[in-house]
Coordinates of C-alpha atoms in Angstrom, one line a residue:
M1 CA 33.7 6.4 -17.6
Y2 CA 34.8 5.5 -13.7
T3 CA 37.9 3.7 -14.7
T4 CA 39.1 6.5 -16.8
A5 CA 38.7 8.5 -13.7
A6 CA 40.5 6.4 -11.9
F7 CA 43.7 6.4 -14.2
F8 CA 44.1 10.2 -13.8
A9 CA 43.2 10.1 -10.1
D10 CA 45.8 7.7 -9.4
K11 CA 48.4 9.9 -11.3
L12 CA 47.4 12.9 -9.3
V13 CA 47.7 11.4 -6.1
T14 CA 51.4 10.3 -6.8
L15 CA 52.3 13.7 -8.2
S16 CA 50.8 15.6 -5.3
A17 CA 52.3 13.5 -2.9
F18 CA 48.7 11.7 -1.6
D19 CA 47.0 15.2 -1.3
P20 CA 43.9 14.4 0.4
R21 CA 41.7 15.8 -1.9
N22 CA 43.2 13.8 -4.5
V23 CA 43.0 11.0 -2.9
Y24 CA 39.3 11.3 -2.1
M25 CA 38.6 11.7 -5.7
L26 CA 40.3 8.4 -6.4
A27 CA 38.5 6.3 -3.8
Q28 CA 35.2 8.0 -5.2
A29 CA 36.4 6.8 -8.6
F30 CA 37.2 3.4 -6.9
Y31 CA 33.9 3.1 -5.2
M32 CA 31.6 4.3 -8.3
G33 CA 33.2 1.7 -10.6
K34 CA 32.2 -1.1 -7.4
H35 CA 35.9 -1.3 -6.3
Y36 CA 34.7 -1.0 -2.8
R37 CA 37.6 -2.7 -0.8
R38 CA 40.3 -1.0 -2.8
A39 CA 38.6 2.1 -2.2
L40 CA 38.6 1.5 1.7
A41 CA 41.7 0.2 1.7
L42 CA 43.3 3.3 -0.2
L43 CA 41.4 5.5 2.5
Q44 CA 42.6 3.3 5.6
F45 CA 46.3 3.6 4.1
A46 CA 46.2 7.7 3.7
D47 CA 45.0 7.7 7.3
L48 CA 41.6 9.5 6.2
V49 CA 39.2 8.1 8.2
E50 CA 40.1 9.1 11.7
Q51 CA 37.1 10.3 13.9
D52 CA 37.4 14.3 13.4
D53 CA 35.1 16.4 11.1
Q54 CA 38.4 17.1 8.8
A55 CA 38.0 13.6 7.5
S56 CA 34.3 13.3 8.0
C57 CA 33.4 12.7 4.3
C58 CA 36.3 10.5 4.0
R59 CA 35.0 8.2 7.0
Y60 CA 31.2 8.7 5.5
L61 CA 32.9 7.2 1.9
A62 CA 35.0 4.3 4.1
A63 CA 31.6 3.7 5.7
K64 CA 29.8 3.2 2.6
C65 CA 32.3 1.1 1.2
L66 CA 31.9 -1.4 4.5
A67 CA 28.3 -0.9 3.9
E68 CA 28.5 -2.0 0.1
V69 CA 30.7 -5.5 1.4
G70 CA 27.9 -6.4 3.7
N71 CA 30.1 -5.5 6.9
H72 CA 27.1 -3.6 8.5
E73 CA 28.7 -3.7 12.1
E74 CA 31.9 -2.4 11.2
C75 CA 29.9 0.6 9.0
L76 CA 28.5 1.6 12.2
T77 CA 31.6 1.2 14.3
M78 CA 33.2 3.9 11.4
L79 CA 30.4 6.2 11.6
G80 CA 30.1 6.6 15.3
E81 CA 27.5 7.7 17.3
E82 CA 27.7 11.2 16.3
A83 CA 27.6 12.6 12.7
G84 CA 28.3 16.0 13.6
S85 CA 26.1 19.3 13.4
S86 CA 22.9 18.6 11.9
S87 CA 23.3 22.1 9.8
Q88 CA 26.4 20.7 8.3
S89 CA 26.1 21.0 4.6
A90 CA 29.4 21.0 3.3
D91 CA 32.7 19.8 4.1
S92 CA 36.5 20.1 3.5
M93 CA 36.2 17.8 0.7
G94 CA 33.8 20.0 -1.2
S95 CA 30.4 18.1 -0.9
S96 CA 27.3 20.0 -1.4
I97 CA 25.2 17.6 0.8
N98 CA 23.9 17.5 4.3
L99 CA 26.9 15.0 5.8
H100 CA 25.0 14.8 8.9
S101 CA 21.6 13.5 7.1
A102 CA 23.7 11.5 5.3
M103 CA 25.8 9.9 8.2
C104 CA 22.4 9.3 9.6
L105 CA 20.6 7.4 6.6
L106 CA 23.4 5.0 6.4
R107 CA 23.0 4.5 9.8
G108 CA 19.5 3.6 9.0
K109 CA 20.4 1.1 6.3
A110 CA 23.0 -0.5 8.2
H111 CA 20.6 -1.1 11.4
S112 CA 17.7 -2.2 8.9
A113 CA 20.2 -4.6 7.1
M114 CA 20.9 -6.2 10.7
D115 CA 17.2 -6.6 11.5
N116 CA 17.2 -3.8 14.0
Q117 CA 14.0 -2.0 12.7
A118 CA 14.1 0.4 16.1
Q119 CA 17.3 1.6 15.7
A120 CA 17.0 2.0 11.8
V121 CA 13.6 4.0 12.2
T122 CA 15.5 6.1 15.0
W123 CA 18.1 7.1 12.4
L124 CA 16.0 7.4 9.0
K125 CA 13.7 10.1 11.3
A126 CA 17.2 11.8 12.1
A127 CA 18.0 11.9 8.4
L128 CA 15.0 13.3 7.7
K129 CA 14.7 16.2 10.4
A130 CA 18.5 17.1 9.5
D131 CA 17.5 17.4 6.0
P132 CA 14.0 17.3 4.6
F133 CA 15.4 16.6 1.1
C134 CA 16.7 13.4 2.1
Y135 CA 13.8 11.6 0.2
E136 CA 16.1 8.1 0.5
A137 CA 15.5 8.3 4.2
L138 CA 11.7 8.9 3.4
Q139 CA 11.4 6.4 0.9
M140 CA 12.7 3.5 3.2
L141 CA 10.5 4.4 5.9
M142 CA 7.5 4.5 3.5
D143 CA 8.2 1.6 1.4
N144 CA 9.4 -0.7 4.7
H145 CA 6.5 0.2 6.4
M146 CA 8.3 1.3 9.7
L147 CA 6.0 3.6 10.8
T148 CA 2.2 3.7 11.7
Q149 CA -0.1 6.2 10.5
S150 CA 0.1 8.2 13.3
D151 CA 3.8 8.3 13.5
E152 CA 3.8 9.2 9.7
E153 CA 1.5 12.0 10.4
E154 CA 3.7 13.5 13.3
L155 CA 7.1 12.8 11.6
L156 CA 6.0 15.2 8.5
Q157 CA 4.7 17.5 11.2
Q158 CA 8.2 17.7 12.6
L159 CA 10.0 18.3 9.2
P160 CA 11.7 21.8 8.6
F161 CA 10.3 22.6 5.4
R162 CA 11.1 26.1 3.8
A163 CA 8.4 28.5 3.1
D164 CA 8.9 27.8 -0.3
D165 CA 9.0 23.9 0.1
T166 CA 4.9 24.0 0.4
W167 CA 5.2 21.4 -3.1
L168 CA 7.9 18.7 -1.0
R169 CA 5.5 18.7 1.9
L170 CA 2.3 18.2 -0.2
L171 CA 4.1 15.1 -2.0
Y172 CA 5.4 13.6 1.1
T173 CA 2.0 14.1 2.6
A174 CA 0.5 12.4 -0.5
K175 CA 2.8 9.4 0.1
R176 CA 1.8 8.7 3.6
K177 CA -0.6 5.6 4.2
K178 CA -3.9 6.4 2.3
Y179 CA -6.7 5.3 4.9
G180 CA -5.7 8.4 7.4
Q181 CA -6.4 10.6 4.6
M182 CA -9.9 9.8 3.5
T183 CA -11.2 13.5 3.3
T184 CA -7.8 15.1 2.7
L185 CA -6.1 13.4 0.2
E186 CA -8.1 14.2 -2.8
G187 CA -7.4 17.7 -2.1
T188 CA -3.8 17.5 -1.6
L189 CA -3.2 15.5 -5.0
D190 CA -5.7 18.2 -6.7
R191 CA -3.0 20.8 -5.3
L192 CA -0.1 18.7 -6.6
E193 CA -1.7 18.3 -10.0
E194 CA -2.8 21.6 -10.7
G195 CA -0.7 24.6 -12.0
A196 CA -0.1 28.2 -10.5
N197 CA -2.9 29.4 -12.4
G198 CA -5.2 26.5 -11.4
V199 CA -5.1 24.7 -14.6
S200 CA -3.6 21.1 -14.9
H201 CA -0.6 20.7 -17.5
M202 CA -1.0 17.1 -18.8
D203 CA 1.4 16.6 -21.3
D204 CA -0.5 17.2 -24.5
D205 CA 1.4 14.9 -27.0
H206 CA 0.5 11.7 -24.9
E207 CA -2.7 10.3 -25.5
G208 CA -2.8 8.4 -22.8
N209 CA -3.0 11.4 -20.2
D210 CA -6.1 12.7 -21.4
A211 CA -8.2 9.5 -21.2
A212 CA -6.8 9.1 -17.6
D213 CA -7.5 12.5 -16.5
N214 CA -11.0 11.7 -17.5
V215 CA -11.3 8.5 -15.2
I216 CA -9.9 10.4 -12.5
H217 CA -12.4 13.3 -13.1
A218 CA -15.2 10.9 -13.3
R219 CA -14.6 8.9 -10.5
R220 CA -14.2 12.2 -8.2
S221 CA -17.7 13.4 -9.5
H222 CA -18.8 9.9 -9.1
N223 CA -17.7 9.5 -5.4
G224 CA -18.6 12.8 -4.5
A225 CA -15.2 14.3 -3.5
Q226 CA -16.1 16.5 -0.7
V227 CA -12.3 18.3 -1.1
S228 CA -12.4 20.7 -3.9
T229 CA -10.9 23.8 -5.1
S230 CA -12.3 26.6 -7.6
A231 CA -10.1 28.1 -10.4
A232 CA -10.1 31.5 -8.8
D233 CA -8.4 30.3 -5.8
H234 CA -5.6 29.5 -7.6
A235 CA -5.3 32.1 -9.9
A236 CA -1.9 34.2 -9.4
T237 CA -0.8 37.0 -11.3
G238 CA 2.9 37.7 -12.0
E239 CA 5.8 36.3 -9.8
A240 CA 5.4 38.8 -7.0
A241 CA 1.9 37.3 -6.3
Q242 CA 2.8 33.9 -6.5
D243 CA 5.2 34.6 -3.9
E244 CA 2.6 36.3 -1.8
H245 CA 0.3 33.5 -2.3
M246 CA 2.8 31.0 -1.2
R247 CA 3.7 32.6 2.1
A248 CA -0.2 32.9 2.9
E249 CA -0.7 29.2 1.9
D250 CA 1.7 28.4 4.6
N251 CA -0.4 30.0 7.1
G252 CA -3.7 28.1 5.9
N253 CA -5.2 31.1 3.7
I254 CA -5.3 30.1 0.3
A255 CA -4.5 27.1 -1.8
R256 CA -2.4 27.4 -4.9
G257 CA -1.1 24.2 -7.2
C258 CA 2.1 23.0 -7.8
G259 CA 2.2 22.2 -11.5
L260 CA 3.1 18.4 -10.9
S261 CA 0.7 16.9 -13.0
G262 CA 3.0 15.4 -15.4
C263 CA 5.2 13.5 -12.3
I264 CA 5.5 10.1 -11.8
D265 CA 5.6 10.3 -8.2
V266 CA 2.1 12.2 -8.2
A267 CA 0.4 9.8 -10.6
V268 CA 1.4 7.0 -8.5
C269 CA 0.1 8.7 -5.2
R270 CA -3.2 8.5 -7.3
V271 CA -2.9 5.1 -8.6
E272 CA -2.4 3.9 -5.0
W273 CA -5.2 6.0 -3.6
L274 CA -7.4 4.5 -6.3
Y275 CA -6.5 1.2 -5.4
Y276 CA -7.1 1.6 -1.5
M277 CA -10.2 3.0 -2.7
G278 CA -11.7 0.0 -4.3
A279 CA -11.7 1.7 -7.6
Y280 CA -9.3 -1.4 -9.4
Q281 CA -10.5 -0.4 -13.0
E282 CA -9.5 3.2 -12.8
C283 CA -6.5 2.3 -10.7
Y284 CA -5.6 0.0 -13.6
D285 CA -6.8 2.7 -16.5
L286 CA -4.5 5.0 -14.7
S287 CA -1.4 2.8 -13.8
C288 CA -1.1 1.5 -17.6
T289 CA -1.0 5.3 -18.7
V290 CA 1.9 5.8 -16.4
I291 CA 3.5 2.6 -17.8
E292 CA 3.0 3.8 -21.3
R293 CA 4.6 7.0 -20.5
D294 CA 7.5 5.1 -18.6
P295 CA 7.7 1.6 -19.2
Y296 CA 10.5 1.0 -16.5
A297 CA 8.6 2.8 -13.9
L298 CA 9.4 0.0 -11.3
E299 CA 7.2 2.2 -8.2
V300 CA 4.0 1.9 -10.3
M301 CA 4.1 -2.0 -11.0
P302 CA 3.1 -3.7 -7.7
L303 CA -0.1 -1.5 -7.9
H304 CA -0.5 -2.4 -11.4
L305 CA -0.2 -6.1 -11.0
A306 CA -2.5 -5.9 -7.8
A307 CA -5.3 -4.1 -10.0
A308 CA -4.9 -6.6 -12.8
V309 CA -5.4 -9.4 -10.0
E310 CA -8.5 -7.8 -8.9
L311 CA -9.7 -7.4 -12.2
R312 CA -8.7 -10.9 -13.2
K313 CA -6.9 -9.6 -16.4
K314 CA -4.6 -13.1 -17.0
N315 CA -3.2 -12.0 -20.7
E316 CA -2.0 -8.8 -19.1
L317 CA -0.4 -10.5 -16.1
F318 CA 1.3 -13.0 -18.1
L319 CA 2.7 -10.5 -20.6
R320 CA 3.5 -7.9 -18.5
S321 CA 5.3 -10.3 -15.8
H322 CA 7.3 -12.4 -18.7
R323 CA 8.6 -8.6 -20.1
L324 CA 9.7 -8.0 -16.3
T325 CA 11.4 -11.3 -16.0
E326 CA 13.4 -10.8 -19.1
E327 CA 14.2 -7.1 -18.4
Y328 CA 14.5 -7.1 -14.5
P329 CA 15.3 -10.4 -13.4
E330 CA 17.0 -9.6 -10.6
H331 CA 14.2 -7.5 -8.9
A332 CA 11.3 -8.9 -6.9
V333 CA 8.9 -7.2 -8.4
A334 CA 9.7 -9.2 -11.7
W335 CA 8.8 -12.6 -10.1
F336 CA 6.1 -11.2 -7.8
G337 CA 4.8 -10.2 -11.3
V338 CA 4.9 -14.1 -12.3
G339 CA 3.3 -15.2 -8.9
C340 CA 0.5 -12.7 -9.3
Y341 CA -0.5 -14.5 -12.7
Y342 CA -0.4 -17.7 -11.2
L343 CA -2.8 -16.2 -8.4
A344 CA -5.2 -14.9 -10.7
A345 CA -5.5 -18.5 -12.7
D346 CA -6.0 -20.5 -9.7
N347 CA -2.8 -22.2 -9.9
Y348 CA -1.4 -21.6 -5.8
D349 CA 1.2 -23.8 -5.9
G350 CA 2.9 -22.0 -8.8
A351 CA 1.8 -18.4 -6.8
R352 CA 3.7 -19.7 -3.8
R353 CA 6.7 -20.5 -5.6
Y354 CA 7.2 -17.4 -6.9
F355 CA 6.1 -15.1 -4.3
G356 CA 8.2 -17.3 -2.2
K357 CA 11.3 -16.4 -4.7
A358 CA 10.3 -12.5 -4.7
T359 CA 11.0 -12.7 -1.2
A360 CA 13.9 -14.5 -1.3
M361 CA 15.5 -11.9 -3.6
D362 CA 14.4 -9.0 -1.5
P363 CA 12.9 -10.0 2.1
C364 CA 12.2 -6.5 2.6
F365 CA 9.5 -6.8 -0.4
A366 CA 6.1 -6.2 1.4
P367 CA 3.8 -7.2 -1.4
G368 CA 5.8 -10.8 -2.0
W369 CA 5.3 -11.4 1.7
L370 CA 1.7 -10.8 1.6
G371 CA 1.0 -12.6 -1.8
F372 CA 3.1 -15.4 -0.2
G373 CA 0.4 -15.7 2.8
H374 CA -2.6 -15.1 0.5
A375 CA -1.5 -18.3 -1.8
F376 CA -1.2 -20.6 1.0
A377 CA -4.3 -19.2 3.1
A378 CA -6.5 -19.7 -0.7
Q379 CA -5.4 -23.3 -0.2
D380 CA -6.6 -23.9 3.8
E381 CA -2.9 -24.1 4.6
S382 CA -3.2 -22.3 7.9
D383 CA 0.1 -22.7 9.3
Q384 CA 2.6 -21.7 6.3
A385 CA 0.1 -18.7 6.0
M386 CA 0.7 -17.7 9.3
A387 CA 4.0 -18.3 9.3
A388 CA 4.4 -15.6 6.0
Y389 CA 1.9 -13.1 7.7
R390 CA 4.1 -13.3 11.2
T391 CA 7.2 -12.6 9.1
A392 CA 5.4 -9.6 7.2
A393 CA 4.1 -8.4 10.5
R394 CA 8.0 -8.4 12.1
R395 CA 9.7 -6.8 9.1
F396 CA 7.1 -4.1 8.2
P397 CA 5.7 -3.1 11.4
G398 CA 3.7 -0.4 10.0
L399 CA 1.8 -2.7 7.7
H400 CA -1.8 -3.7 9.0
Q401 CA -2.7 -6.3 6.1
P402 CA -0.4 -8.8 7.8
L403 CA -2.5 -8.6 11.2
I404 CA -5.2 -9.1 9.2
G405 CA -4.3 -12.0 7.7
M406 CA -3.5 -13.5 11.2
G407 CA -6.8 -12.6 12.4
M408 CA -8.9 -14.4 9.4
E409 CA -6.5 -17.5 10.0
Y410 CA -7.0 -17.5 13.5
A411 CA -10.9 -17.4 12.7
R412 CA -10.7 -20.0 10.5
M413 CA -9.1 -21.9 13.1
N414 CA -12.0 -21.1 15.3
N415 CA -9.2 -19.4 17.7
L416 CA -11.4 -16.4 18.1
L417 CA -9.7 -14.5 21.2
L418 CA -6.7 -14.2 19.4
S419 CA -8.4 -13.1 16.0
E420 CA -10.1 -10.6 17.9
Q421 CA -6.4 -9.4 19.0
M422 CA -5.2 -9.5 15.6
L423 CA -7.9 -7.6 14.4
H424 CA -7.6 -5.0 17.4
A425 CA -3.8 -4.7 16.5
A426 CA -4.4 -3.6 13.0
H427 CA -7.2 -1.2 14.0
T428 CA -4.6 0.3 16.1
I429 CA -2.3 0.7 13.3
S430 CA -5.1 1.8 10.4
P431 CA -8.4 2.5 12.2
S432 CA -9.8 3.5 8.8
D433 CA -9.2 0.8 7.0
P434 CA -12.4 -0.7 5.8
L435 CA -11.5 -4.3 5.7
V436 CA -10.2 -4.2 9.3
L437 CA -13.5 -2.7 10.3
H438 CA -15.2 -5.1 8.4
E439 CA -13.7 -8.3 9.9
L440 CA -14.1 -6.7 13.3
G441 CA -17.7 -6.7 12.6
V442 CA -17.6 -10.4 11.6
M443 CA -16.0 -11.2 14.9
A444 CA -18.4 -9.1 17.0
F445 CA -21.2 -11.1 15.0
K446 CA -19.8 -14.7 15.8
L447 CA -19.3 -13.7 19.6
G448 CA -22.9 -12.7 19.6
D449 CA -22.4 -8.9 20.1
N450 CA -24.9 -7.9 17.3
N451 CA -25.0 -4.4 18.6
A452 CA -21.3 -3.9 18.0
A453 CA -21.2 -6.1 14.9
E454 CA -23.7 -3.2 13.3
G455 CA -21.6 -0.4 14.4
W456 CA -18.3 -2.2 12.9
F457 CA -20.0 -2.6 9.5
G458 CA -21.8 0.7 9.6
R459 CA -17.8 2.2 9.9
A460 CA -17.1 -0.2 7.4
L461 CA -19.6 1.4 4.8
T462 CA -19.2 4.9 5.8
M463 CA -15.4 4.7 5.2
Q464 CA -16.0 3.1 1.7
S465 CA -16.4 5.3 -1.3
S466 CA -20.1 6.4 -1.2
A467 CA -21.0 5.0 -4.7
L468 CA -21.2 0.9 -3.4
S469 CA -19.3 -1.4 -5.7
P470 CA -19.5 -5.0 -5.6
D471 CA -16.2 -5.0 -3.5
T472 CA -18.5 -3.6 -0.5
E473 CA -21.1 -6.4 -1.2
A474 CA -19.7 -8.5 1.6
T475 CA -20.2 -5.4 4.3
V476 CA -23.6 -4.7 3.1
S477 CA -24.5 -8.6 3.2
C478 CA -23.1 -9.0 6.8
L479 CA -25.3 -5.9 7.9
G480 CA -28.2 -7.8 6.5
H481 CA -27.5 -10.8 8.4
V482 CA -27.2 -8.6 11.8
Y483 CA -30.6 -7.0 11.2
R484 CA -31.7 -10.8 11.0
K485 CA -30.5 -11.7 14.0
Q486 CA -32.1 -8.4 15.7
R487 CA -35.8 -9.4 13.9
R488 CA -35.5 -6.1 12.4
W489 CA -36.9 -7.9 9.1
K490 CA -37.3 -4.7 7.0
Q491 CA -34.0 -3.4 6.9
A492 CA -32.5 -7.2 6.7
V493 CA -34.4 -7.4 3.3
A494 CA -33.4 -4.0 2.2
M495 CA -29.7 -4.9 2.8
F496 CA -29.7 -7.9 0.9
E497 CA -31.6 -6.3 -1.9
K498 CA -28.5 -3.8 -1.8
A499 CA -26.5 -6.7 -1.8
L500 CA -28.0 -8.8 -5.0
G501 CA -28.0 -5.2 -6.7
L502 CA -24.1 -4.9 -6.5
A503 CA -23.7 -8.6 -6.6
P504 CA -26.2 -10.7 -8.1
W505 CA -24.5 -13.6 -9.0
Q506 CA -24.1 -14.5 -4.9
A507 CA -26.5 -17.8 -4.1
N508 CA -26.0 -16.9 -0.6
T509 CA -27.4 -13.9 -0.6
Y510 CA -30.7 -15.3 -2.2
A511 CA -30.3 -18.0 0.4
A512 CA -30.3 -15.4 3.1
L513 CA -33.2 -13.5 1.5
G514 CA -35.5 -16.5 0.9
F515 CA -34.6 -17.3 4.9
I516 CA -35.5 -13.8 5.9
Y517 CA -39.3 -14.1 3.9
H518 CA -39.6 -17.6 5.5
L519 CA -38.9 -16.4 9.1
Q520 CA -41.9 -14.0 8.2
G521 CA -44.1 -16.6 7.3
K522 CA -44.1 -15.3 3.3
L523 CA -43.6 -19.0 2.0
A524 CA -44.1 -18.1 -1.7
L525 CA -41.2 -15.4 -1.8
A526 CA -39.5 -18.0 0.1
I527 CA -39.4 -20.8 -1.9
S528 CA -38.7 -18.2 -5.3
N529 CA -35.4 -17.0 -3.7
Y530 CA -34.6 -20.6 -2.2
H531 CA -34.5 -21.8 -6.3
K532 CA -32.7 -19.0 -7.6
A533 CA -30.1 -19.7 -5.0
L534 CA -30.0 -23.3 -6.0
G535 CA -30.3 -21.9 -9.9
L536 CA -27.0 -20.2 -9.5
R537 CA -25.3 -22.9 -7.1
A538 CA -26.8 -26.7 -7.1
D539 CA -24.9 -27.7 -4.3
D540 CA -26.1 -25.2 -1.7
S541 CA -27.1 -27.6 1.0
F542 CA -28.7 -24.6 3.1
A543 CA -30.7 -23.5 0.7
A544 CA -31.7 -26.8 -0.5
D545 CA -32.8 -27.8 3.1
L546 CA -34.7 -25.1 4.1
L547 CA -36.4 -25.4 0.5
G548 CA -37.6 -28.8 1.2
V549 CA -39.2 -27.3 5.0
A550 CA -40.6 -24.3 3.0
L551 CA -42.7 -26.6 0.5
R552 CA -43.4 -28.8 3.0
E553 CA -44.8 -25.9 5.2
E554 CA -46.7 -24.7 2.2
C555 CA -48.5 -27.7 1.6
E556 CA -49.5 -28.5 4.8
Q557 CA -50.9 -24.7 4.9
L558 CA -52.7 -25.4 1.6
E559 CA -53.9 -28.9 2.9
S560 CA -55.2 -26.9 5.8
D561 CA -56.6 -23.8 3.9
F562 CA -58.6 -26.8 1.7
H563 CA -59.6 -28.7 4.7
S564 CA -61.2 -25.3 5.9
D565 CA -63.0 -24.4 2.5
L566 CA -64.6 -28.0 2.9
I567 CA -66.3 -27.1 6.7
L568 CA -67.2 -23.7 5.8

């Protein structure tokens, strides 16, 4: 009822002869009613935006009004260079927020809107250091990928958490980039989800939660998670014991749960973790559970849509994107969903159109830029793909996927030097991403450095889950080719057989396995695998040519053996 509030606040301002508190209250009512210019004019008319501590909250409100109408330079001028003491948590107008942190956050937003990313990062980090509860600053840093993996870790270590803020520190840690937490994130999520007595508190009235819990624990058991805690470690008796355990935990002596199993943010962190592990089915199942519980949880939508694309669930993508465009036509994620549907349907023109619309609506929407580049790359339009990836790399300096895309496009154009530079830059940002390691292995293989390629592919497999999936088949197959180049026939055959176990529909793998047997002189096995390759893909020229060679060689060998028998 902001109009009603403004009506009565206006009367108070008149009766009190423009008392600053009443003017501030009226300006707040105008601001909440989206009358930004009117609120700014009122504050300026009452001379409440001077550069002094007494009017700091009025100056902050005036700067917010300027930011809302797009005058970001004037907003920064209004805020000035300093915002007062970092310990300031209240002011003359009765605000209960940390005003220094709020002003730093607003500066960061203004610089980000002006594409001044370096200054935006500086002020957003200052906002968090002034007040660790300023989640909006952390969200901007994480969602816009402004920091690298190491920068995020360093920032969290510098935040002044209180002794009883363990849950917040763990949640912030879980929201960090996932590749740097391969061995610790599972334990962090367990700590967040388990209660003080070591028991997870899922909502019993929601059947989907139990199913998702079973999926998660099945995945943990399947992957052999290294971090686990026993129920006894989480046991606590009484409030005094809980407080004592929390103090001990901060010293690294004991672990206890936070009871956030039903929290959407924790569930989204686990969904993202499952996606990065390549567990797309489990990721999709858990994201469905989250959406069923909260159909308007937009923070999980990009991951849900991406997992659906990986699983080729075109019906789900069509229905979900249709619903999103009806309910959130002003959000980029809605049109991103439409683009995902067209991408899964191999309609790349449509995918490009809607990914482009998503990026036009929100230039800071990273998934839209990546999808835009992927849609161009799928049609071998390298120039447009490179343009999309470059824009994403510029806007999101902490995101390594655009650099991978640029490296792959340079490799497609046979510009191996620039490709290697891009891939090493991606590796610097995220040194534990299996895709980066895989592409570096491919680059080393193309450059003829088989020992380096073996190392990269081996590290890529190590970084992936212990239970290999079809997504790891490419790395396993590439490692087989490295062994072939090194003439290590036994290891090469083992790798290709393992790759066939992961993806038995790959004609290239049968052709490569046949080639290994061919090089060893095992013509019968070579011919058999060439036939299998051609049975899966009849236009495989490599397998067809080598099959003809192998058949001729076998005929010559049989003819030679026949003549030898006649002589004898």
